[in-house]
mmCIF file of C-alpha atoms in Angstrom:
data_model
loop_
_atom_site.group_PDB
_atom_site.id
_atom_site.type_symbol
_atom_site.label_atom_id
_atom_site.label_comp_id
_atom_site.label_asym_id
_atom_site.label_seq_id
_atom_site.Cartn_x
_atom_site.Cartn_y
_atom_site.Cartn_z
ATOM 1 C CA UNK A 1 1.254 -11.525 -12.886
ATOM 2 C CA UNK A 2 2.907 -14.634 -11.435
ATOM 3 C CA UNK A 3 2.105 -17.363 -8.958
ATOM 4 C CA UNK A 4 4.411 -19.058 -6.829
ATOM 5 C CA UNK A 5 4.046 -21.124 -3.653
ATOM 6 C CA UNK A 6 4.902 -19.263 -0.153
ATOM 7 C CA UNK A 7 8.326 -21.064 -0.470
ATOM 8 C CA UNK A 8 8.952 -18.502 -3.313
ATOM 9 C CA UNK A 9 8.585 -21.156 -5.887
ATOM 10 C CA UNK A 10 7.406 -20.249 -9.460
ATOM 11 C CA UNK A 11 3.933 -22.124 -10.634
ATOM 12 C CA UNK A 12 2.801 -19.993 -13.239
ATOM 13 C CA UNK A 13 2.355 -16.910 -15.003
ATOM 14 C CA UNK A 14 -1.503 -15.439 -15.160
ATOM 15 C CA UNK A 15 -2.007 -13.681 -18.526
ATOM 16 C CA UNK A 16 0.134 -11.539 -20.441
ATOM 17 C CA UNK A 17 0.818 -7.994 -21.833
ATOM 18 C CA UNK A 18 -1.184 -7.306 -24.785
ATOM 19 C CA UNK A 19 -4.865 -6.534 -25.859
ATOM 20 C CA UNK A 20 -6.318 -9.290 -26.607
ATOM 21 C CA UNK A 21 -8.530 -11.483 -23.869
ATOM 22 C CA UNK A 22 -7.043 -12.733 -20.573
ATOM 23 C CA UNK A 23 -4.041 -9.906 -21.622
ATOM 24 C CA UNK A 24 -3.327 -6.855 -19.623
ATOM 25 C CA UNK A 25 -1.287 -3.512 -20.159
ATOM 26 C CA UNK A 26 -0.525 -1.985 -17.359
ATOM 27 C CA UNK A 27 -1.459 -3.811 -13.606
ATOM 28 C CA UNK A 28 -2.167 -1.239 -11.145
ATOM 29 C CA UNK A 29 -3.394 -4.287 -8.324
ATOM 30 C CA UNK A 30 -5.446 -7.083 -7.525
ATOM 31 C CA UNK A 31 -7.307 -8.931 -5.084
ATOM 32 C CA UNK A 32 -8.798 -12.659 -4.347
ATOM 33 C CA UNK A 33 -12.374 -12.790 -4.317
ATOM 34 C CA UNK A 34 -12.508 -15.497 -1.767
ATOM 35 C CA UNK A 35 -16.088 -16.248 -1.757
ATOM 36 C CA UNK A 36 -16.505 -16.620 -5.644
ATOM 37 C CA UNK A 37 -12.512 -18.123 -5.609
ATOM 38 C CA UNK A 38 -11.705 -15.310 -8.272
ATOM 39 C CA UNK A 39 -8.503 -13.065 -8.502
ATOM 40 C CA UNK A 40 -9.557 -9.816 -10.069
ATOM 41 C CA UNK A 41 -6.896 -7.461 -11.626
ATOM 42 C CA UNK A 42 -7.296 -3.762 -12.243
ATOM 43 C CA UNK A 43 -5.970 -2.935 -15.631
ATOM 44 C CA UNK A 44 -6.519 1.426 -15.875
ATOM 45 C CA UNK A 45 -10.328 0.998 -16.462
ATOM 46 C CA UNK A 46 -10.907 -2.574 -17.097
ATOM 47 C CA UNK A 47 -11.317 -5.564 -14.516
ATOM 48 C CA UNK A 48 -9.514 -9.208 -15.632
ATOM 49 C CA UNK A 49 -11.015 -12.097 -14.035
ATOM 50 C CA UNK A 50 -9.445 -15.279 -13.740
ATOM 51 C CA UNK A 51 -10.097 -18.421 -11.461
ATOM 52 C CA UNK A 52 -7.392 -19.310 -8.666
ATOM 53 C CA UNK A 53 -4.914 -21.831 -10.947
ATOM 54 C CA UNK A 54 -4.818 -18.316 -13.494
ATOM 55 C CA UNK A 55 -6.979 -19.282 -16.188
ATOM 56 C CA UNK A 56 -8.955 -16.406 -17.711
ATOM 57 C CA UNK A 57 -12.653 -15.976 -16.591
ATOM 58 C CA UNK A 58 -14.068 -12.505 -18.343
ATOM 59 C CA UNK A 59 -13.661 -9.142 -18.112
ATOM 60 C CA UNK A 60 -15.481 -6.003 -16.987
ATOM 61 C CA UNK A 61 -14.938 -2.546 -18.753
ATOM 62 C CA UNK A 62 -15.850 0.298 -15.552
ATOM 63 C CA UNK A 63 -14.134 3.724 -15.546
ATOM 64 C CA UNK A 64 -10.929 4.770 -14.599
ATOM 65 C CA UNK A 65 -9.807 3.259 -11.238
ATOM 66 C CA UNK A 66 -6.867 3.268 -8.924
ATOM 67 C CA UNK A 67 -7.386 1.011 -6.438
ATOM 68 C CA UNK A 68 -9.923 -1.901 -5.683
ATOM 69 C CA UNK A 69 -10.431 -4.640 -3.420
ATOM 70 C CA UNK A 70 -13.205 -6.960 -2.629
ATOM 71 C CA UNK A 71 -14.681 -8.353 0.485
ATOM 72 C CA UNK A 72 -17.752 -10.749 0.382
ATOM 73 C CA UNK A 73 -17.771 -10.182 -3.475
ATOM 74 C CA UNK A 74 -18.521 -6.333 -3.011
ATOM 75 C CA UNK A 75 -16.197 -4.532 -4.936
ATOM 76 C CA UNK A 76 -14.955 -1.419 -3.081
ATOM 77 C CA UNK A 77 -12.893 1.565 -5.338
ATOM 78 C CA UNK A 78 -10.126 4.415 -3.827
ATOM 79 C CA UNK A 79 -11.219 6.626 -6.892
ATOM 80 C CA UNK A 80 -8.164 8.492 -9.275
ATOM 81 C CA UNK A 81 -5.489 10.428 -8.314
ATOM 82 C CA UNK A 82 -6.398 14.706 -9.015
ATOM 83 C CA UNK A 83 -10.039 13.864 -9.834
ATOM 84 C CA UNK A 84 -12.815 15.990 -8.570
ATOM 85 C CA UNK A 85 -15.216 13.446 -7.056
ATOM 86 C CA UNK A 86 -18.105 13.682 -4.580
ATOM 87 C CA UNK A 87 -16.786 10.328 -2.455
ATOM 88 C CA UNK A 88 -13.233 9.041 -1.617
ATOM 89 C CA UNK A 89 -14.571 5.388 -1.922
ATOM 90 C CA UNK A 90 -17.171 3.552 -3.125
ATOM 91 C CA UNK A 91 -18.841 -0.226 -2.799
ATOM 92 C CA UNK A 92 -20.455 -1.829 -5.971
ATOM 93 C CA UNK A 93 -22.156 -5.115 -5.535
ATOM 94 C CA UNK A 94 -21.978 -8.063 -8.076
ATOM 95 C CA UNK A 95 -24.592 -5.742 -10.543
ATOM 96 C CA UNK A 96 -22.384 -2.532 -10.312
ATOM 97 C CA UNK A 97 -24.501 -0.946 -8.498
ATOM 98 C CA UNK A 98 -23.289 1.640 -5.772
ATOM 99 C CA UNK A 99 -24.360 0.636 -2.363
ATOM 100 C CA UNK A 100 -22.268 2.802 -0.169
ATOM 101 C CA UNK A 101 -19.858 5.193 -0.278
ATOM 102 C CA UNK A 102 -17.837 7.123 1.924
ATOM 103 C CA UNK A 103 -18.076 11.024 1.514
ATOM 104 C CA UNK A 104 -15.116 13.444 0.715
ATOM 105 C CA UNK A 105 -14.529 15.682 3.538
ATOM 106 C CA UNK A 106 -13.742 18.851 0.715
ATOM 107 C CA UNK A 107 -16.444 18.325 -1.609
ATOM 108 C CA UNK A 108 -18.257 21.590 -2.376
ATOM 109 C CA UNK A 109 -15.361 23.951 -1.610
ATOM 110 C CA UNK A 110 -14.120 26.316 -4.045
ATOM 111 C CA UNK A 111 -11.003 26.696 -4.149
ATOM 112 C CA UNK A 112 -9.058 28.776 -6.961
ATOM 113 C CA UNK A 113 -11.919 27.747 -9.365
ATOM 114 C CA UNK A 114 -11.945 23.816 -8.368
ATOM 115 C CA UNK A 115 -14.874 22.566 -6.443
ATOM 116 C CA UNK A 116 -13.926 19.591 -4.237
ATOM 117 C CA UNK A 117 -10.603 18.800 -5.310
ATOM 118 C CA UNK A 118 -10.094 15.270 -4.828
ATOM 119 C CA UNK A 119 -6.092 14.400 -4.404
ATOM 120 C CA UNK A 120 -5.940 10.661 -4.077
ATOM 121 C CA UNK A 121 -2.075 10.506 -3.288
ATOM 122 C CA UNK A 122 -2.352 6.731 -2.073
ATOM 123 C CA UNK A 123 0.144 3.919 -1.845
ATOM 124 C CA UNK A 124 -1.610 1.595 0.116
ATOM 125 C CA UNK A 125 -5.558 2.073 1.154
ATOM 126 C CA UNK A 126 -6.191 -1.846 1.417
ATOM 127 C CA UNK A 127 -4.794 -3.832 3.619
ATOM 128 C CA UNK A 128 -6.105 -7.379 5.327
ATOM 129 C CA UNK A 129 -5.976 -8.990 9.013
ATOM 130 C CA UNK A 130 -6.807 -12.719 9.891
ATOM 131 C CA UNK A 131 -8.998 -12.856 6.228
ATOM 132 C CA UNK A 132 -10.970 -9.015 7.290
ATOM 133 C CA UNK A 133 -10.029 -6.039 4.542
ATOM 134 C CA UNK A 134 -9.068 -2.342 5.938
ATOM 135 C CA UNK A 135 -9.313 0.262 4.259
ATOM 136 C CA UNK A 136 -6.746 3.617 4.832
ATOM 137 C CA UNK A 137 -7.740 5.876 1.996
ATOM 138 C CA UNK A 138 -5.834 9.243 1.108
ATOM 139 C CA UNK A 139 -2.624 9.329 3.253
ATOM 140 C CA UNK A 140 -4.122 13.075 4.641
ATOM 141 C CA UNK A 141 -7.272 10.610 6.034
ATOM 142 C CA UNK A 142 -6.959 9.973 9.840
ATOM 143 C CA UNK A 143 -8.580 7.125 10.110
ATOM 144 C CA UNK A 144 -8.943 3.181 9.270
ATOM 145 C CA UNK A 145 -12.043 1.852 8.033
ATOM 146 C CA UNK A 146 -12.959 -1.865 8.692
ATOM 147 C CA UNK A 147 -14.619 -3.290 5.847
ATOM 148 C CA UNK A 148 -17.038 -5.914 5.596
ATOM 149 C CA UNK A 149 -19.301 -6.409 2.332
ATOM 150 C CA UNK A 150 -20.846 -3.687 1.615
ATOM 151 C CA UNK A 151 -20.437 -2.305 5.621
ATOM 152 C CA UNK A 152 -17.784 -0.035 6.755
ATOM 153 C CA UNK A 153 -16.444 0.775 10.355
ATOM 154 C CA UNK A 154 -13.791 3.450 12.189
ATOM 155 C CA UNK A 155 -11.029 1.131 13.370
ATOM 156 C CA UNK A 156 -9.032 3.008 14.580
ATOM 157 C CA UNK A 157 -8.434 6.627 14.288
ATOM 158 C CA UNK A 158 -4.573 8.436 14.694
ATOM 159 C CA UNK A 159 -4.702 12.123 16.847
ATOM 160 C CA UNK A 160 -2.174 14.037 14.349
ATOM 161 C CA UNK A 161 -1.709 16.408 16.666
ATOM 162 C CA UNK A 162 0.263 19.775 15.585
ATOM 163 C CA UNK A 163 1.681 17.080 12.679
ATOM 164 C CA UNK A 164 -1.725 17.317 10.492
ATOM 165 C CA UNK A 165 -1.668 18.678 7.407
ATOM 166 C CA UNK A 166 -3.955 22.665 7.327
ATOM 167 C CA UNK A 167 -6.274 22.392 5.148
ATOM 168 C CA UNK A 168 -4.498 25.387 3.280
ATOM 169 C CA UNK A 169 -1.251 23.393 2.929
ATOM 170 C CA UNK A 170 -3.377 20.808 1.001
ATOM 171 C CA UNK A 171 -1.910 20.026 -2.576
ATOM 172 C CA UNK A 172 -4.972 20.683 -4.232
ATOM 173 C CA UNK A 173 -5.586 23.921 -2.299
ATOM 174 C CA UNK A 174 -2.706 25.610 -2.851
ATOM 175 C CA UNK A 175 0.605 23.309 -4.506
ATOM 176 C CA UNK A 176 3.023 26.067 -4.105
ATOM 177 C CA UNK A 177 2.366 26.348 -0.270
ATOM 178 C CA UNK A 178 2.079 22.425 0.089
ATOM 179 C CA UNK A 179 5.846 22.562 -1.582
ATOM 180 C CA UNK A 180 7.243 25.170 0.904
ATOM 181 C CA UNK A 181 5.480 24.104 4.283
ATOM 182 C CA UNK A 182 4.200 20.461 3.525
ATOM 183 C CA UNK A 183 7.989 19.079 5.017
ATOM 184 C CA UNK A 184 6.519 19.776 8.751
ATOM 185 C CA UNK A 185 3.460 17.906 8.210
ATOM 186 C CA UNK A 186 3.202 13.884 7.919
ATOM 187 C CA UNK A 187 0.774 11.341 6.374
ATOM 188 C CA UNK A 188 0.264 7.464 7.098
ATOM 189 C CA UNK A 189 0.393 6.314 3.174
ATOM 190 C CA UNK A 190 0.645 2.469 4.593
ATOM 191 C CA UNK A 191 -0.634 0.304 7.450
ATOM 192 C CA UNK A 192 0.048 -3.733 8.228
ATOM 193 C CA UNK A 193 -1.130 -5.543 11.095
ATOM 194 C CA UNK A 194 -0.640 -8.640 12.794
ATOM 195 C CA UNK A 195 -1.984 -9.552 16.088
ATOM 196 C CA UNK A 196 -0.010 -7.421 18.370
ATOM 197 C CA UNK A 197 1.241 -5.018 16.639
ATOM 198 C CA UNK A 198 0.222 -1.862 13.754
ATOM 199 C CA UNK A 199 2.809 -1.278 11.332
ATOM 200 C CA UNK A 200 2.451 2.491 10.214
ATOM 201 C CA UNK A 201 5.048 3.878 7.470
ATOM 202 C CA UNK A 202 4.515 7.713 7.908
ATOM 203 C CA UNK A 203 6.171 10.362 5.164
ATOM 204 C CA UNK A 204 6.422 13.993 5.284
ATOM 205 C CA UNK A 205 3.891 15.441 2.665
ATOM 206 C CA UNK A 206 6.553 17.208 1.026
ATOM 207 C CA UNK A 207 10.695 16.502 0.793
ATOM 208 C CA UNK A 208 12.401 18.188 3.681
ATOM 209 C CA UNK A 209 14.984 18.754 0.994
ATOM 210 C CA UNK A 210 13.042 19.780 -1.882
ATOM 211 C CA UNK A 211 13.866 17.118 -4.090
ATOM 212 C CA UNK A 212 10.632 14.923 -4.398
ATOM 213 C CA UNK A 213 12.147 12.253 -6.724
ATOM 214 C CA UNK A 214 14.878 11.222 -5.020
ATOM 215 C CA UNK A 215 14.584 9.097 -1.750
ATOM 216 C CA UNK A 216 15.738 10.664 1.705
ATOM 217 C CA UNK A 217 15.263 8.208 4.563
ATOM 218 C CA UNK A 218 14.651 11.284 6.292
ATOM 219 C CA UNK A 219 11.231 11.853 4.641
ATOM 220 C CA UNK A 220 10.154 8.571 6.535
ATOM 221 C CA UNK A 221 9.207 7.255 9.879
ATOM 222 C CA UNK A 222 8.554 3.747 11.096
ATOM 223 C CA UNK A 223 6.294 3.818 13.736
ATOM 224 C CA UNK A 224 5.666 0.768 15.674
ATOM 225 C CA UNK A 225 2.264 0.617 17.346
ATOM 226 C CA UNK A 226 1.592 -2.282 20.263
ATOM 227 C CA UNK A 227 -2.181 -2.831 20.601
ATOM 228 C CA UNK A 228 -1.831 -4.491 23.909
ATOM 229 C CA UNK A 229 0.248 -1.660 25.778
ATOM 230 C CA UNK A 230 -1.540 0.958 23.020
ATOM 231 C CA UNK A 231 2.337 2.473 23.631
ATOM 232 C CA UNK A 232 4.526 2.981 19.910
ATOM 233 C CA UNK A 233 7.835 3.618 18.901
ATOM 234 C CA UNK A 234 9.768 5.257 15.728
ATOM 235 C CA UNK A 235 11.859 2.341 15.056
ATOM 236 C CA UNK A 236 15.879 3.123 14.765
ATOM 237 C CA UNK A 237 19.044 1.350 13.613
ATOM 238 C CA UNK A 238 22.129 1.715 11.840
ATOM 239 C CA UNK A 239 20.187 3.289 9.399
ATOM 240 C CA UNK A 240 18.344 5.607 10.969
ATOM 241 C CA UNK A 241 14.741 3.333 10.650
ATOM 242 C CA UNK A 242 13.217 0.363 9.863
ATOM 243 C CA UNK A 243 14.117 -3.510 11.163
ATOM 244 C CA UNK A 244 17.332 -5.264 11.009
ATOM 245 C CA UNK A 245 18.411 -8.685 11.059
ATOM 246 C CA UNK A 246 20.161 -9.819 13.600
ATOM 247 C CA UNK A 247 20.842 -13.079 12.806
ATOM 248 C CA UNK A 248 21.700 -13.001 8.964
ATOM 249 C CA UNK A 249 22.555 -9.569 8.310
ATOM 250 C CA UNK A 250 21.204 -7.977 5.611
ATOM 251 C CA UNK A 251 19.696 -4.693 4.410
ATOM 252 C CA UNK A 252 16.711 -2.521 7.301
ATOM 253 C CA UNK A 253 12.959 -3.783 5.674
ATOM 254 C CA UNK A 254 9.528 -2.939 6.810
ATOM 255 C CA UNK A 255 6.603 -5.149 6.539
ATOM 256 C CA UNK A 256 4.809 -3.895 3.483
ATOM 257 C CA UNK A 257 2.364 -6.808 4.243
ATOM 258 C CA UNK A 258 1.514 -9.114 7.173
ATOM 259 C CA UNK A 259 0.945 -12.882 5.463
ATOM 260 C CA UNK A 260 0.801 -15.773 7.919
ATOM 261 C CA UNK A 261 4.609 -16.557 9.961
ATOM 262 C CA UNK A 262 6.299 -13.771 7.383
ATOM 263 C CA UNK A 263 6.754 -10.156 7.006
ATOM 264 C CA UNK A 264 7.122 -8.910 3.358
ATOM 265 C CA UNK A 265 8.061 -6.152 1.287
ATOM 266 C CA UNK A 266 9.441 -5.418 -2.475
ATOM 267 C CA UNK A 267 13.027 -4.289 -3.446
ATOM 268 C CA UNK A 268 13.679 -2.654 -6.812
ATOM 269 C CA UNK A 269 16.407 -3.931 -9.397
ATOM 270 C CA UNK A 270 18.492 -0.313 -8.397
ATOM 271 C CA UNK A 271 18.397 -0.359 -4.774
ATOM 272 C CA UNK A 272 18.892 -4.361 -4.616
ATOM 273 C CA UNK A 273 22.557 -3.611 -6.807
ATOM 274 C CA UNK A 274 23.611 -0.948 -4.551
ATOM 275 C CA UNK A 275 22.544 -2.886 -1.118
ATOM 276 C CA UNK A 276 24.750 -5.814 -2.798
ATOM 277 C CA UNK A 277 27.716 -3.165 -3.514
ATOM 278 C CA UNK A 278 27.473 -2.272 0.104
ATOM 279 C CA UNK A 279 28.025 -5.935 1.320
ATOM 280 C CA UNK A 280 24.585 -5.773 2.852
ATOM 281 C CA UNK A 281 23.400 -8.772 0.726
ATOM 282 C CA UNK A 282 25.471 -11.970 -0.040
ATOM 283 C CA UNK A 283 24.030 -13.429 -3.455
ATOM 284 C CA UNK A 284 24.532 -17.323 -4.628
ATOM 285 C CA UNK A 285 26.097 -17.278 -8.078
ATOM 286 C CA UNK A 286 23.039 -18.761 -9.668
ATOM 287 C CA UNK A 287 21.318 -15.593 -8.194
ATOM 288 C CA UNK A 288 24.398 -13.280 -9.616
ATOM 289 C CA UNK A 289 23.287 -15.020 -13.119
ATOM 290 C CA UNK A 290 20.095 -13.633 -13.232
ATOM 291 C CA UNK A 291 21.203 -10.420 -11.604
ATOM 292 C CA UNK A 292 23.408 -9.659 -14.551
ATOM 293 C CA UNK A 293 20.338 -10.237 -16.969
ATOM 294 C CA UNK A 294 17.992 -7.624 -15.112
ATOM 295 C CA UNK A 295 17.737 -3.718 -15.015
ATOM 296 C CA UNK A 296 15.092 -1.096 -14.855
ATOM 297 C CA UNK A 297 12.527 -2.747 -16.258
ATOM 298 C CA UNK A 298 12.769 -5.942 -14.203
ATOM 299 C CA UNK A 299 9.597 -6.272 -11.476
ATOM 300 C CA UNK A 300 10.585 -5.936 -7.937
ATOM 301 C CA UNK A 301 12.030 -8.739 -5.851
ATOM 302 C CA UNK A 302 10.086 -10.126 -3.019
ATOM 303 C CA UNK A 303 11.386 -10.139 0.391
ATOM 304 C CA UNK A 304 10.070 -12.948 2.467
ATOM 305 C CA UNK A 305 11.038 -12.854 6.183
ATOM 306 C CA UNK A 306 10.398 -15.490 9.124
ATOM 307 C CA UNK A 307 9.051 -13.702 11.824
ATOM 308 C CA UNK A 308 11.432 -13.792 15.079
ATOM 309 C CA UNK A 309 10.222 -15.733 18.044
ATOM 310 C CA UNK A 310 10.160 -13.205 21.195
ATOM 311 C CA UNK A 311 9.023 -13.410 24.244
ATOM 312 C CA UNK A 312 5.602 -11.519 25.565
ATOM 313 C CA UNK A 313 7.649 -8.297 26.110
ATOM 314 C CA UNK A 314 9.824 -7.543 22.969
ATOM 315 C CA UNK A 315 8.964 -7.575 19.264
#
């Protein structure tokens, strides 16, 4: 974990790999507890604490999470991927004691000998808007929860339409069927906000080709969603989706996160060497240096972009 200023300039790194205290092995996320001024890292079933300049606070030993963030020091959990479980989320206060928890709309059906299948296939249930935490949960969950302590809200809810996933295309109803009709059917696995406008990535539940592990634009959507008109729009470009630049060139992004004056996202060390084959990206030779050093185990690059100025009726 590192810490730079929003100019993109290193300060620190926070911990390290390893076992021993303040060390991590394998960083699933974390989140700022703003009223204690605590970042809190989920390590696959242990929670590092550390104060805001990195320096190592405790840690807290809990059972095997996936996702967490915290709002007014209530710790809320998206539980495990393919784990039967009663509730999609819960809320522990500062003791660790549940005080809510949202209900799983399958629990109690039996299915092929599982009872209440829980398949967690999440990329992004937590996302936050002028200092308030949302909550998505599983991508097949239609709505947005608004989060506050130990509260939690409908924000807004999405009419799938004839594009919702059957309950008998589900995954962890039937996986065969999911694979063969799941293509027609879409999901919102990530939401970002900023004042006017929702963000929603969409993706088909299954690869319209077949081939799950390799990317296909065409698996995607970019919908965005003006909460002023309530009108959206699948974005399109040379690419087929996504935003361009129209000033500096460069490759489509879409805001992974909503921070301040910027849109951001993450590029992998792959996709960042192709993009620079295809002449989308014009690297400084210091910045070639440290290309040449990286490969697949390098962490993503952040992409830090300036929202455009526009006037009330364009984006």
């Amino acid at each position: 974990m590192y810490k730079f200023t929003n100019k993109g300039e290193y300060i620190r790194t926070i911990g390290a790999v390893g076992q021993g205290p303040g060390e991590y092995s394998f960083v699933f996320n974390m989140d700022i507890d703003t009223d204690k001024q605590e970042m809190v890292l989920d390590d696959y079933g242990k929670l590092l604490y550390y104060d805001l300049e990195g320096n190592y606070l405790r840690t807290e030993k809990l059972s095997e999470l996936f996702r967490i963030a915290v709002s007014e020091s209530i710790l809320w959990i998206i539980t495990a991927a393919c784990e039967i479980d009663k509730y999609i989320a819960y809320a522990l206060n500062e003791q660790r004691d549940t005080v809510r928890a949202i209900p799983c709309p399958f629990w109690g059906m039996k299915i092929k000998g599982l009872t209440g299948l829980h398949m967690a296939k999440v990329y992004k249930p937590f996302y936050r808007y002028k200092d308030t935490l949302y909550m998505k949960g599983k991508e097949v969950n239609d709505t947005i929860y608004r989060i506050t302590g130990k509260k939690h809200e409908p924000y807004v809810t999405f009419d799938m339409g004839k594009y919702k996933l059957p309950l008998e295309y589900e995954a962890w109803y039937d996986f065969e069927a999911s694979q063969k009709h799941g293509s027609r059917y879409w999901g919102f696995p990530s939401v970002a906000e900023d004042d006017r406008y929702l963000f929603l990535l969409t993706q088909r539940y299954a690869a319209v080709d077949g081939r799950k592990y390799v990317h296909n634009e065409d698996n995607f959507r970019y919908i965005v969603y003006d909460k002023e008109t309530r009108e959206g729009f699948v974005t399109t470009g040379e690419e087929g989706t996504r935003f361009t630049d129209d000033i500096l060139g460069g490759p489509p992004i879409w805001p992974y996160w909503v921070i301040g004056d910027y849109y951001m996202n993450v590029i992998e060390w792959y996709p960042l060497t192709e993009e620079i084959k295809k002449g989308n990206y014009h690297v400084s030779p210091a910045f070639q240096k440290q290309l040449d050093g990286w490969g697949y185990s390098t962490n993503p690059l952040v992409i830090m972009c300036r929202k455009k100025k526009a006037n009330k009726d364009s984006l």
